[in-house]
Amino acid sequence: MIKPAQASTPIDTVARCAPMTREPLSADEAEQASTLLKALADPVRLRLMSLVLSHHDGEACACDLGDDFQLSQPTISHHLKVLHDAGLLDRDKRGVWVYYKARRDAIASIAALLS
Amino acid sequence: MIKPAQASTPIDTVARCAPMTREPLSADEAEQASTLLKALADPVRLRLMSLVLSHHDGEACACDLGDDFQLSQPTISHHLKVLHDAGLLDRDKRGVWVYYKARRDAIASIAALLS
C-alpha cells in the first residue's frame, strides 16, 4: 500500500521561507509561521522554552521545569504540550518522567525568518 | 520640574536579553518579549510586516498595503495599528496618506533573542 505523502509541518514551511526582510511572505507561509509564533508568544512558554534550551544538551526533565513558576503542575504540563504540539519541543517518556528536548532547528528557522 | 524616567519599552528589554538558547529568560524579559511576539503572531500582520520590510527603504504607504488581502481597509488599518502600538512599525502622516516604516532594530532584536 502506498503511504500518503506526509503533510508539510509549519517548521518545514518556515525553514524554506526567505527572510521576511527580503521578500513578502505568501499567505500559506504566513499562516504556518504564525502557528509557531503563537505557540511561543506567551510569557510562561517563552520561559519554559528558554529553560529547556539552556539545560545540558537542550533537554530537561518535566520534574525540573515547574520550580521557577508559581503555577500548578497541570498548568505547566499544558504549556509544555502546546510547545510540543507546535513542534518546538520533542518529548520522551523514561520511567515515570517525561523529558523535553528543544527543537533547535525550529527556533533557528524562526530566527532566520526574522533575520 | 524633573521629568519622570521613561519606562523601558518591550523592544529595549528584548534588545538587552541574552539569546534564550544560552540562558533562561527572567519573568519580566519573557513578559516583554511575548508582547512583541503576540503582535507578530498573526498571518495578516506577518504578511503586512514582510510587505513593509521588503518595500524600498522598509517604508510603504498604507494605500499600497491592502491590495494583497481580501480584507476591508479598516481591518488592514487595525492590524497596522497593532504593529505600530507594539513598536514594530513607525508611522508618518504625509498629506492624506499614512506611511509605515519597519523598525528593523525591533525585528533584529527578536531574531537575536531566538538565535
mmCIF file with all atom_site columns, C-alpha atoms in Angstrom:
data_model
loop_
_atom_site.group_PDB
_atom_site.id
_atom_site.type_symbol
_atom_site.label_atom_id
_atom_site.label_alt_id
_atom_site.label_comp_id
_atom_site.label_asym_id
_atom_site.label_entity_id
_atom_site.label_seq_id
_atom_site.pdbx_PDB_ins_code
_atom_site.Cartn_x
_atom_site.Cartn_y
_atom_site.Cartn_z
_atom_site.occupancy
_atom_site.B_iso_or_equiv
_atom_site.pdbx_formal_charge
_atom_site.auth_seq_id
_atom_site.auth_comp_id
_atom_site.auth_asym_id
_atom_site.auth_atom_id
_atom_site.pdbx_PDB_model_num
ATOM 1   C CA . MET A 1 1   ? 0.000   0.000  0.000  1.00 0.00 ? 1   MET A CA 1
ATOM 2   C CA . ILE A 1 2   ? 1.312   3.420  -0.881 1.00 0.00 ? 2   ILE A CA 1
ATOM 3   C CA . LYS A 1 3   ? 1.645   5.678  2.110  1.00 0.00 ? 3   LYS A CA 1
ATOM 4   C CA . PRO A 1 4   ? 0.064   9.107  1.669  1.00 0.00 ? 4   PRO A CA 1
ATOM 5   C CA . ALA A 1 5   ? 2.623   11.891 1.442  1.00 0.00 ? 5   ALA A CA 1
ATOM 6   C CA . GLN A 1 6   ? 3.199   13.397 4.856  1.00 0.00 ? 6   GLN A CA 1
ATOM 7   C CA . ALA A 1 7   ? 1.794   16.889 5.195  1.00 0.00 ? 7   ALA A CA 1
ATOM 8   C CA . SER A 1 8   ? 4.422   19.603 5.475  1.00 0.00 ? 8   SER A CA 1
ATOM 9   C CA . THR A 1 9   ? 4.767   20.833 9.060  1.00 0.00 ? 9   THR A CA 1
ATOM 10  C CA . PRO A 1 10  ? 4.896   24.541 9.973  1.00 0.00 ? 10  PRO A CA 1
ATOM 11  C CA . ILE A 1 11  ? 8.613   24.092 10.751 1.00 0.00 ? 11  ILE A CA 1
ATOM 12  C CA . ASP A 1 12  ? 9.278   22.608 7.282  1.00 0.00 ? 12  ASP A CA 1
ATOM 13  C CA . THR A 1 13  ? 7.485   25.554 5.665  1.00 0.00 ? 13  THR A CA 1
ATOM 14  C CA . VAL A 1 14  ? 9.221   28.207 7.777  1.00 0.00 ? 14  VAL A CA 1
ATOM 15  C CA . ALA A 1 15  ? 12.615  26.585 7.167  1.00 0.00 ? 15  ALA A CA 1
ATOM 16  C CA . ARG A 1 16  ? 12.086  27.068 3.409  1.00 0.00 ? 16  ARG A CA 1
ATOM 17  C CA . CYS A 1 17  ? 10.987  30.738 3.670  1.00 0.00 ? 17  CYS A CA 1
ATOM 18  C CA . ALA A 1 18  ? 13.249  33.565 2.562  1.00 0.00 ? 18  ALA A CA 1
ATOM 19  C CA . PRO A 1 19  ? 13.904  36.080 5.370  1.00 0.00 ? 19  PRO A CA 1
ATOM 20  C CA . MET A 1 20  ? 10.881  38.369 5.606  1.00 0.00 ? 20  MET A CA 1
ATOM 21  C CA . THR A 1 21  ? 13.154  41.406 5.481  1.00 0.00 ? 21  THR A CA 1
ATOM 22  C CA . ARG A 1 22  ? 13.951  40.365 1.897  1.00 0.00 ? 22  ARG A CA 1
ATOM 23  C CA . GLU A 1 23  ? 10.650  39.296 0.342  1.00 0.00 ? 23  GLU A CA 1
ATOM 24  C CA . PRO A 1 24  ? 6.965   39.261 1.293  1.00 0.00 ? 24  PRO A CA 1
ATOM 25  C CA . LEU A 1 25  ? 5.560   36.085 2.818  1.00 0.00 ? 25  LEU A CA 1
ATOM 26  C CA . SER A 1 26  ? 2.870   34.172 0.935  1.00 0.00 ? 26  SER A CA 1
ATOM 27  C CA . ALA A 1 27  ? -0.478  33.607 2.665  1.00 0.00 ? 27  ALA A CA 1
ATOM 28  C CA . ASP A 1 28  ? 0.445   29.955 3.366  1.00 0.00 ? 28  ASP A CA 1
ATOM 29  C CA . GLU A 1 29  ? 3.911   30.812 4.703  1.00 0.00 ? 29  GLU A CA 1
ATOM 30  C CA . ALA A 1 30  ? 2.424   33.458 6.999  1.00 0.00 ? 30  ALA A CA 1
ATOM 31  C CA . GLU A 1 31  ? -0.235  31.006 8.229  1.00 0.00 ? 31  GLU A CA 1
ATOM 32  C CA . GLN A 1 32  ? 2.379   28.375 9.110  1.00 0.00 ? 32  GLN A CA 1
ATOM 33  C CA . ALA A 1 33  ? 4.800   30.857 10.688 1.00 0.00 ? 33  ALA A CA 1
ATOM 34  C CA . SER A 1 34  ? 2.033   32.352 12.818 1.00 0.00 ? 34  SER A CA 1
ATOM 35  C CA . THR A 1 35  ? 1.244   28.944 14.375 1.00 0.00 ? 35  THR A CA 1
ATOM 36  C CA . LEU A 1 36  ? 4.864   28.689 15.601 1.00 0.00 ? 36  LEU A CA 1
ATOM 37  C CA . LEU A 1 37  ? 4.928   32.298 16.826 1.00 0.00 ? 37  LEU A CA 1
ATOM 38  C CA . LYS A 1 38  ? 1.566   31.870 18.625 1.00 0.00 ? 38  LYS A CA 1
ATOM 39  C CA . ALA A 1 39  ? 2.960   28.852 20.485 1.00 0.00 ? 39  ALA A CA 1
ATOM 40  C CA . LEU A 1 40  ? 5.970   30.954 21.580 1.00 0.00 ? 40  LEU A CA 1
ATOM 41  C CA . ALA A 1 41  ? 4.069   34.199 22.270 1.00 0.00 ? 41  ALA A CA 1
ATOM 42  C CA . ASP A 1 42  ? 3.285   33.524 25.919 1.00 0.00 ? 42  ASP A CA 1
ATOM 43  C CA . PRO A 1 43  ? 5.484   34.529 28.882 1.00 0.00 ? 43  PRO A CA 1
ATOM 44  C CA . VAL A 1 44  ? 5.341   31.104 30.566 1.00 0.00 ? 44  VAL A CA 1
ATOM 45  C CA . ARG A 1 45  ? 6.046   29.217 27.348 1.00 0.00 ? 45  ARG A CA 1
ATOM 46  C CA . LEU A 1 46  ? 8.940   31.535 26.466 1.00 0.00 ? 46  LEU A CA 1
ATOM 47  C CA . ARG A 1 47  ? 10.477  30.900 29.893 1.00 0.00 ? 47  ARG A CA 1
ATOM 48  C CA . LEU A 1 48  ? 9.906   27.140 29.630 1.00 0.00 ? 48  LEU A CA 1
ATOM 49  C CA . MET A 1 49  ? 11.463  27.113 26.165 1.00 0.00 ? 49  MET A CA 1
ATOM 50  C CA . SER A 1 50  ? 14.479  29.105 27.406 1.00 0.00 ? 50  SER A CA 1
ATOM 51  C CA . LEU A 1 51  ? 14.845  26.768 30.411 1.00 0.00 ? 51  LEU A CA 1
ATOM 52  C CA . VAL A 1 52  ? 14.876  23.652 28.221 1.00 0.00 ? 52  VAL A CA 1
ATOM 53  C CA . LEU A 1 53  ? 17.206  25.277 25.661 1.00 0.00 ? 53  LEU A CA 1
ATOM 54  C CA . SER A 1 54  ? 19.713  26.326 28.302 1.00 0.00 ? 54  SER A CA 1
ATOM 55  C CA . HIS A 1 55  ? 19.723  22.944 30.081 1.00 0.00 ? 55  HIS A CA 1
ATOM 56  C CA . HIS A 1 56  ? 22.537  20.499 29.355 1.00 0.00 ? 56  HIS A CA 1
ATOM 57  C CA . ASP A 1 57  ? 22.061  19.174 25.779 1.00 0.00 ? 57  ASP A CA 1
ATOM 58  C CA . GLY A 1 58  ? 18.898  21.291 25.406 1.00 0.00 ? 58  GLY A CA 1
ATOM 59  C CA . GLU A 1 59  ? 16.987  18.599 27.291 1.00 0.00 ? 59  GLU A CA 1
ATOM 60  C CA . ALA A 1 60  ? 15.177  18.759 30.644 1.00 0.00 ? 60  ALA A CA 1
ATOM 61  C CA . CYS A 1 61  ? 13.008  16.536 32.815 1.00 0.00 ? 61  CYS A CA 1
ATOM 62  C CA . ALA A 1 62  ? 9.465   17.855 33.316 1.00 0.00 ? 62  ALA A CA 1
ATOM 63  C CA . CYS A 1 63  ? 10.137  17.305 37.037 1.00 0.00 ? 63  CYS A CA 1
ATOM 64  C CA . ASP A 1 64  ? 12.716  20.150 36.954 1.00 0.00 ? 64  ASP A CA 1
ATOM 65  C CA . LEU A 1 65  ? 10.653  22.640 34.959 1.00 0.00 ? 65  LEU A CA 1
ATOM 66  C CA . GLY A 1 66  ? 7.989   23.762 37.433 1.00 0.00 ? 66  GLY A CA 1
ATOM 67  C CA . ASP A 1 67  ? 10.264  25.076 40.210 1.00 0.00 ? 67  ASP A CA 1
ATOM 68  C CA . ASP A 1 68  ? 10.652  28.601 38.791 1.00 0.00 ? 68  ASP A CA 1
ATOM 69  C CA . PHE A 1 69  ? 6.906   29.214 38.417 1.00 0.00 ? 69  PHE A CA 1
ATOM 70  C CA . GLN A 1 70  ? 4.103   29.776 40.865 1.00 0.00 ? 70  GLN A CA 1
ATOM 71  C CA . LEU A 1 71  ? 1.866   27.581 38.762 1.00 0.00 ? 71  LEU A CA 1
ATOM 72  C CA . SER A 1 72  ? 0.293   24.153 39.194 1.00 0.00 ? 72  SER A CA 1
ATOM 73  C CA . GLN A 1 73  ? 1.904   21.125 37.538 1.00 0.00 ? 73  GLN A CA 1
ATOM 74  C CA . PRO A 1 74  ? -1.139  20.672 35.212 1.00 0.00 ? 74  PRO A CA 1
ATOM 75  C CA . THR A 1 75  ? -0.705  24.294 34.024 1.00 0.00 ? 75  THR A CA 1
ATOM 76  C CA . ILE A 1 76  ? 2.991   23.716 33.329 1.00 0.00 ? 76  ILE A CA 1
ATOM 77  C CA . SER A 1 77  ? 2.094   20.459 31.539 1.00 0.00 ? 77  SER A CA 1
ATOM 78  C CA . HIS A 1 78  ? -0.459  22.299 29.399 1.00 0.00 ? 78  HIS A CA 1
ATOM 79  C CA . HIS A 1 79  ? 2.137   24.861 28.267 1.00 0.00 ? 79  HIS A CA 1
ATOM 80  C CA . LEU A 1 80  ? 4.683   22.100 27.544 1.00 0.00 ? 80  LEU A CA 1
ATOM 81  C CA . LYS A 1 81  ? 2.031   20.317 25.454 1.00 0.00 ? 81  LYS A CA 1
ATOM 82  C CA . VAL A 1 82  ? 1.390   23.487 23.396 1.00 0.00 ? 82  VAL A CA 1
ATOM 83  C CA . LEU A 1 83  ? 5.136   23.741 22.669 1.00 0.00 ? 83  LEU A CA 1
ATOM 84  C CA . HIS A 1 84  ? 5.288   20.028 21.831 1.00 0.00 ? 84  HIS A CA 1
ATOM 85  C CA . ASP A 1 85  ? 2.218   20.160 19.567 1.00 0.00 ? 85  ASP A CA 1
ATOM 86  C CA . ALA A 1 86  ? 3.741   23.107 17.680 1.00 0.00 ? 86  ALA A CA 1
ATOM 87  C CA . GLY A 1 87  ? 6.904   21.047 17.089 1.00 0.00 ? 87  GLY A CA 1
ATOM 88  C CA . LEU A 1 88  ? 9.118   23.249 19.268 1.00 0.00 ? 88  LEU A CA 1
ATOM 89  C CA . LEU A 1 89  ? 9.821   20.511 21.841 1.00 0.00 ? 89  LEU A CA 1
ATOM 90  C CA . ASP A 1 90  ? 10.350  16.783 21.429 1.00 0.00 ? 90  ASP A CA 1
ATOM 91  C CA . ARG A 1 91  ? 9.069   14.543 24.226 1.00 0.00 ? 91  ARG A CA 1
ATOM 92  C CA . ASP A 1 92  ? 10.439  11.236 25.553 1.00 0.00 ? 92  ASP A CA 1
ATOM 93  C CA . LYS A 1 93  ? 8.955   9.183  28.398 1.00 0.00 ? 93  LYS A CA 1
ATOM 94  C CA . ARG A 1 94  ? 11.544  7.418  30.593 1.00 0.00 ? 94  ARG A CA 1
ATOM 95  C CA . GLY A 1 95  ? 10.113  5.520  33.530 1.00 0.00 ? 95  GLY A CA 1
ATOM 96  C CA . VAL A 1 96  ? 7.743   7.813  35.362 1.00 0.00 ? 96  VAL A CA 1
ATOM 97  C CA . TRP A 1 97  ? 9.208   11.042 33.959 1.00 0.00 ? 97  TRP A CA 1
ATOM 98  C CA . VAL A 1 98  ? 8.815   12.872 30.699 1.00 0.00 ? 98  VAL A CA 1
ATOM 99  C CA . TYR A 1 99  ? 11.888  14.555 29.211 1.00 0.00 ? 99  TYR A CA 1
ATOM 100 C CA . TYR A 1 100 ? 11.622  17.500 26.828 1.00 0.00 ? 100 TYR A CA 1
ATOM 101 C CA . LYS A 1 101 ? 14.214  18.332 24.214 1.00 0.00 ? 101 LYS A CA 1
ATOM 102 C CA . ALA A 1 102 ? 14.238  21.671 22.428 1.00 0.00 ? 102 ALA A CA 1
ATOM 103 C CA . ARG A 1 103 ? 13.968  21.587 18.630 1.00 0.00 ? 103 ARG A CA 1
ATOM 104 C CA . ARG A 1 104 ? 16.868  23.960 17.971 1.00 0.00 ? 104 ARG A CA 1
ATOM 105 C CA . ASP A 1 105 ? 16.205  23.681 14.223 1.00 0.00 ? 105 ASP A CA 1
ATOM 106 C CA . ALA A 1 106 ? 12.699  25.063 14.760 1.00 0.00 ? 106 ALA A CA 1
ATOM 107 C CA . ILE A 1 107 ? 13.887  28.022 16.832 1.00 0.00 ? 107 ILE A CA 1
ATOM 108 C CA . ALA A 1 108 ? 16.669  28.666 14.303 1.00 0.00 ? 108 ALA A CA 1
ATOM 109 C CA . SER A 1 109 ? 14.121  28.654 11.443 1.00 0.00 ? 109 SER A CA 1
ATOM 110 C CA . ILE A 1 110 ? 12.020  31.312 13.154 1.00 0.00 ? 110 ILE A CA 1
ATOM 111 C CA . ALA A 1 111 ? 15.137  33.389 13.870 1.00 0.00 ? 111 ALA A CA 1
ATOM 112 C CA . ALA A 1 112 ? 16.198  33.078 10.206 1.00 0.00 ? 112 ALA A CA 1
ATOM 113 C CA . LEU A 1 113 ? 12.750  34.172 9.021  1.00 0.00 ? 113 LEU A CA 1
ATOM 114 C CA . LEU A 1 114 ? 13.096  37.364 11.087 1.00 0.00 ? 114 LEU A CA 1
ATOM 115 C CA . SER A 1 115 ? 16.774  37.972 10.304 1.00 0.00 ? 115 SER A CA 1
ATOM 116 C CA . MET B 1 1   ? 10.403  70.075 37.038 1.00 0.00 ? 1   MET B CA 1
ATOM 117 C CA . ILE B 1 2   ? 12.191  66.757 36.819 1.00 0.00 ? 2   ILE B CA 1
ATOM 118 C CA . LYS B 1 3   ? 10.796  64.548 34.100 1.00 0.00 ? 3   LYS B CA 1
ATOM 119 C CA . PRO B 1 4   ? 9.964   61.003 35.212 1.00 0.00 ? 4   PRO B CA 1
ATOM 120 C CA . ALA B 1 5   ? 12.280  58.402 33.712 1.00 0.00 ? 5   ALA B CA 1
ATOM 121 C CA . GLN B 1 6   ? 10.741  56.968 30.575 1.00 0.00 ? 6   GLN B CA 1
ATOM 122 C CA . ALA B 1 7   ? 9.532   53.404 31.027 1.00 0.00 ? 7   ALA B CA 1
ATOM 123 C CA . SER B 1 8   ? 11.572  50.815 29.176 1.00 0.00 ? 8   SER B CA 1
ATOM 124 C CA . THR B 1 9   ? 9.783   49.579 26.045 1.00 0.00 ? 9   THR B CA 1
ATOM 125 C CA . PRO B 1 10  ? 9.473   45.866 25.183 1.00 0.00 ? 10  PRO B CA 1
ATOM 126 C CA . ILE B 1 11  ? 11.980  46.430 22.366 1.00 0.00 ? 11  ILE B CA 1
ATOM 127 C CA . ASP B 1 12  ? 14.526  47.969 24.792 1.00 0.00 ? 12  ASP B CA 1
ATOM 128 C CA . THR B 1 13  ? 14.145  44.989 27.113 1.00 0.00 ? 13  THR B CA 1
ATOM 129 C CA . VAL B 1 14  ? 14.378  42.376 24.356 1.00 0.00 ? 14  VAL B CA 1
ATOM 130 C CA . ALA B 1 15  ? 17.424  44.127 22.856 1.00 0.00 ? 15  ALA B CA 1
ATOM 131 C CA . ARG B 1 16  ? 19.228  43.659 26.193 1.00 0.00 ? 16  ARG B CA 1
ATOM 132 C CA . CYS B 1 17  ? 18.327  39.943 26.600 1.00 0.00 ? 17  CYS B CA 1
ATOM 133 C CA . ALA B 1 18  ? 20.907  37.220 26.127 1.00 0.00 ? 18  ALA B CA 1
ATOM 134 C CA . PRO B 1 19  ? 19.869  34.699 23.433 1.00 0.00 ? 19  PRO B CA 1
ATOM 135 C CA . MET B 1 20  ? 17.370  32.295 25.015 1.00 0.00 ? 20  MET B CA 1
ATOM 136 C CA . THR B 1 21  ? 19.378  29.344 23.725 1.00 0.00 ? 21  THR B CA 1
ATOM 137 C CA . ARG B 1 22  ? 22.106  30.441 26.168 1.00 0.00 ? 22  ARG B CA 1
ATOM 138 C CA . GLU B 1 23  ? 20.330  31.407 29.378 1.00 0.00 ? 23  GLU B CA 1
ATOM 139 C CA . PRO B 1 24  ? 16.788  31.320 30.788 1.00 0.00 ? 24  PRO B CA 1
ATOM 140 C CA . LEU B 1 25  ? 14.634  34.427 30.419 1.00 0.00 ? 25  LEU B CA 1
ATOM 141 C CA . SER B 1 26  ? 13.517  36.265 33.545 1.00 0.00 ? 26  SER B CA 1
ATOM 142 C CA . ALA B 1 27  ? 9.784   36.701 34.144 1.00 0.00 ? 27  ALA B CA 1
ATOM 143 C CA . ASP B 1 28  ? 9.982   40.372 33.069 1.00 0.00 ? 28  ASP B CA 1
ATOM 144 C CA . GLU B 1 29  ? 12.032  39.622 29.933 1.00 0.00 ? 29  GLU B CA 1
ATOM 145 C CA . ALA B 1 30  ? 9.549   36.894 28.935 1.00 0.00 ? 30  ALA B CA 1
ATOM 146 C CA . GLU B 1 31  ? 6.596   39.244 29.547 1.00 0.00 ? 31  GLU B CA 1
ATOM 147 C CA . GLN B 1 32  ? 8.085   41.953 27.317 1.00 0.00 ? 32  GLN B CA 1
ATOM 148 C CA . ALA B 1 33  ? 9.203   39.538 24.583 1.00 0.00 ? 33  ALA B CA 1
ATOM 149 C CA . SER B 1 34  ? 5.757   37.928 24.490 1.00 0.00 ? 34  SER B CA 1
ATOM 150 C CA . THR B 1 35  ? 4.081   41.287 23.738 1.00 0.00 ? 35  THR B CA 1
ATOM 151 C CA . LEU B 1 36  ? 6.256   41.650 20.613 1.00 0.00 ? 36  LEU B CA 1
ATOM 152 C CA . LEU B 1 37  ? 5.705   38.042 19.547 1.00 0.00 ? 37  LEU B CA 1
ATOM 153 C CA . LYS B 1 38  ? 1.925   38.329 20.083 1.00 0.00 ? 38  LYS B CA 1
ATOM 154 C CA . ALA B 1 39  ? 1.835   41.364 17.796 1.00 0.00 ? 39  ALA B CA 1
ATOM 155 C CA . LEU B 1 40  ? 3.685   39.360 15.116 1.00 0.00 ? 40  LEU B CA 1
ATOM 156 C CA . ALA B 1 41  ? 1.857   36.052 15.633 1.00 0.00 ? 41  ALA B CA 1
ATOM 157 C CA . ASP B 1 42  ? -0.956  36.647 13.176 1.00 0.00 ? 42  ASP B CA 1
ATOM 158 C CA . PRO B 1 43  ? -0.902  35.691 9.477  1.00 0.00 ? 43  PRO B CA 1
ATOM 159 C CA . VAL B 1 44  ? -2.138  39.081 8.243  1.00 0.00 ? 44  VAL B CA 1
ATOM 160 C CA . ARG B 1 45  ? 0.283   41.031 10.447 1.00 0.00 ? 45  ARG B CA 1
ATOM 161 C CA . LEU B 1 46  ? 3.211   38.826 9.405  1.00 0.00 ? 46  LEU B CA 1
ATOM 162 C CA . ARG B 1 47  ? 2.388   39.467 5.751  1.00 0.00 ? 47  ARG B CA 1
ATOM 163 C CA . LEU B 1 48  ? 1.957   43.217 6.341  1.00 0.00 ? 48  LEU B CA 1
ATOM 164 C CA . MET B 1 49  ? 5.264   43.327 8.214  1.00 0.00 ? 49  MET B CA 1
ATOM 165 C CA . SER B 1 50  ? 7.027   41.427 5.415  1.00 0.00 ? 50  SER B CA 1
ATOM 166 C CA . LEU B 1 51  ? 5.460   43.740 2.796  1.00 0.00 ? 51  LEU B CA 1
ATOM 167 C CA . VAL B 1 52  ? 6.678   46.891 4.585  1.00 0.00 ? 52  VAL B CA 1
ATOM 168 C CA . LEU B 1 53  ? 10.126  45.366 5.254  1.00 0.00 ? 53  LEU B CA 1
ATOM 169 C CA . SER B 1 54  ? 10.635  44.365 1.634  1.00 0.00 ? 54  SER B CA 1
ATOM 170 C CA . HIS B 1 55  ? 9.465   47.728 0.225  1.00 0.00 ? 55  HIS B CA 1
ATOM 171 C CA . HIS B 1 56  ? 12.087  50.274 -0.838 1.00 0.00 ? 56  HIS B CA 1
ATOM 172 C CA . ASP B 1 57  ? 13.757  51.616 2.351  1.00 0.00 ? 57  ASP B CA 1
ATOM 173 C CA . GLY B 1 58  ? 11.498  49.413 4.502  1.00 0.00 ? 58  GLY B CA 1
ATOM 174 C CA . GLU B 1 59  ? 8.751   52.012 4.133  1.00 0.00 ? 59  GLU B CA 1
ATOM 175 C CA . ALA B 1 60  ? 5.333   51.762 2.491  1.00 0.00 ? 60  ALA B CA 1
ATOM 176 C CA . CYS B 1 61  ? 2.214   53.871 2.051  1.00 0.00 ? 61  CYS B CA 1
ATOM 177 C CA . ALA B 1 62  ? -0.879  52.444 3.740  1.00 0.00 ? 62  ALA B CA 1
ATOM 178 C CA . CYS B 1 63  ? -2.564  52.956 0.333  1.00 0.00 ? 63  CYS B CA 1
ATOM 179 C CA . ASP B 1 64  ? -0.353  50.194 -1.131 1.00 0.00 ? 64  ASP B CA 1
ATOM 180 C CA . LEU B 1 65  ? -0.748  47.657 1.658  1.00 0.00 ? 65  LEU B CA 1
ATOM 181 C CA . GLY B 1 66  ? -4.318  46.440 1.232  1.00 0.00 ? 66  GLY B CA 1
ATOM 182 C CA . ASP B 1 67  ? -4.097  45.159 -2.356 1.00 0.00 ? 67  ASP B CA 1
ATOM 183 C CA . ASP B 1 68  ? -2.831  41.668 -1.494 1.00 0.00 ? 68  ASP B CA 1
ATOM 184 C CA . PHE B 1 69  ? -5.593  40.922 1.022  1.00 0.00 ? 69  PHE B CA 1
ATOM 185 C CA . GLN B 1 70  ? -9.293  40.252 0.679  1.00 0.00 ? 70  GLN B CA 1
ATOM 186 C CA . LEU B 1 71  ? -9.904  42.385 3.739  1.00 0.00 ? 71  LEU B CA 1
ATOM 187 C CA . SER B 1 72  ? -11.544 45.758 4.341  1.00 0.00 ? 72  SER B CA 1
ATOM 188 C CA . GLN B 1 73  ? -9.372  48.856 4.771  1.00 0.00 ? 73  GLN B CA 1
ATOM 189 C CA . PRO B 1 74  ? -10.463 49.218 8.449  1.00 0.00 ? 74  PRO B CA 1
ATOM 190 C CA . THR B 1 75  ? -9.287  45.650 9.115  1.00 0.00 ? 75  THR B CA 1
ATOM 191 C CA . ILE B 1 76  ? -5.914  46.349 7.495  1.00 0.00 ? 76  ILE B CA 1
ATOM 192 C CA . SER B 1 77  ? -5.695  49.600 9.495  1.00 0.00 ? 77  SER B CA 1
ATOM 193 C CA . HIS B 1 78  ? -6.420  47.696 12.714 1.00 0.00 ? 78  HIS B CA 1
ATOM 194 C CA . HIS B 1 79  ? -3.577  45.248 12.063 1.00 0.00 ? 79  HIS B CA 1
ATOM 195 C CA . LEU B 1 80  ? -1.184  48.097 11.163 1.00 0.00 ? 80  LEU B CA 1
ATOM 196 C CA . LYS B 1 81  ? -2.149  49.817 14.436 1.00 0.00 ? 81  LYS B CA 1
ATOM 197 C CA . VAL B 1 82  ? -1.340  46.657 16.449 1.00 0.00 ? 82  VAL B CA 1
ATOM 198 C CA . LEU B 1 83  ? 2.117   46.529 14.809 1.00 0.00 ? 83  LEU B CA 1
ATOM 199 C CA . HIS B 1 84  ? 2.607   50.257 15.431 1.00 0.00 ? 84  HIS B CA 1
ATOM 200 C CA . ASP B 1 85  ? 1.474   50.045 19.073 1.00 0.00 ? 85  ASP B CA 1
ATOM 201 C CA . ALA B 1 86  ? 3.928   47.173 19.651 1.00 0.00 ? 86  ALA B CA 1
ATOM 202 C CA . GLY B 1 87  ? 6.743   49.348 18.291 1.00 0.00 ? 87  GLY B CA 1
ATOM 203 C CA . LEU B 1 88  ? 7.319   47.199 15.209 1.00 0.00 ? 88  LEU B CA 1
ATOM 204 C CA . LEU B 1 89  ? 6.269   49.917 12.743 1.00 0.00 ? 89  LEU B CA 1
ATOM 205 C CA . ASP B 1 90  ? 6.811   53.683 12.799 1.00 0.00 ? 90  ASP B CA 1
ATOM 206 C CA . ARG B 1 91  ? 4.060   55.857 11.319 1.00 0.00 ? 91  ARG B CA 1
ATOM 207 C CA . ASP B 1 92  ? 4.262   59.162 9.473  1.00 0.00 ? 92  ASP B CA 1
ATOM 208 C CA . LYS B 1 93  ? 1.320   61.142 8.060  1.00 0.00 ? 93  LYS B CA 1
ATOM 209 C CA . ARG B 1 94  ? 2.061   62.974 4.783  1.00 0.00 ? 94  ARG B CA 1
ATOM 210 C CA . GLY B 1 95  ? -0.902  64.810 3.279  1.00 0.00 ? 95  GLY B CA 1
ATOM 211 C CA . VAL B 1 96  ? -3.823  62.393 3.161  1.00 0.00 ? 96  VAL B CA 1
ATOM 212 C CA . TRP B 1 97  ? -1.692  59.241 3.415  1.00 0.00 ? 97  TRP B CA 1
ATOM 213 C CA . VAL B 1 98  ? -0.025  57.422 6.275  1.00 0.00 ? 98  VAL B CA 1
ATOM 214 C CA . TYR B 1 99  ? 3.384   55.857 5.638  1.00 0.00 ? 99  TYR B CA 1
ATOM 215 C CA . TYR B 1 100 ? 4.668   52.942 7.689  1.00 0.00 ? 100 TYR B CA 1
ATOM 216 C CA . LYS B 1 101 ? 8.336   52.233 8.252  1.00 0.00 ? 101 LYS B CA 1
ATOM 217 C CA . ALA B 1 102 ? 9.521   48.910 9.659  1.00 0.00 ? 102 ALA B CA 1
ATOM 218 C CA . ARG B 1 103 ? 11.541  49.035 12.872 1.00 0.00 ? 103 ARG B CA 1
ATOM 219 C CA . ARG B 1 104 ? 14.357  46.760 11.666 1.00 0.00 ? 104 ARG B CA 1
ATOM 220 C CA . ASP B 1 105 ? 16.035  47.057 15.070 1.00 0.00 ? 105 ASP B CA 1
ATOM 221 C CA . ALA B 1 106 ? 12.939  45.555 16.707 1.00 0.00 ? 106 ALA B CA 1
ATOM 222 C CA . ILE B 1 107 ? 12.781  42.619 14.300 1.00 0.00 ? 107 ILE B CA 1
ATOM 223 C CA . ALA B 1 108 ? 16.538  42.098 14.681 1.00 0.00 ? 108 ALA B CA 1
ATOM 224 C CA . SER B 1 109 ? 16.187  42.064 18.489 1.00 0.00 ? 109 SER B CA 1
ATOM 225 C CA . ILE B 1 110 ? 13.567  39.308 18.323 1.00 0.00 ? 110 ILE B CA 1
ATOM 226 C CA . ALA B 1 111 ? 15.726  37.324 15.881 1.00 0.00 ? 111 ALA B CA 1
ATOM 227 C CA . ALA B 1 112 ? 18.734  37.721 18.221 1.00 0.00 ? 112 ALA B CA 1
ATOM 228 C CA . LEU B 1 113 ? 16.686  36.522 21.192 1.00 0.00 ? 113 LEU B CA 1
ATOM 229 C CA . LEU B 1 114 ? 15.862  33.317 19.291 1.00 0.00 ? 114 LEU B CA 1
ATOM 230 C CA . SER B 1 115 ? 19.300  32.847 17.740 1.00 0.00 ? 115 SER B CA 1
#
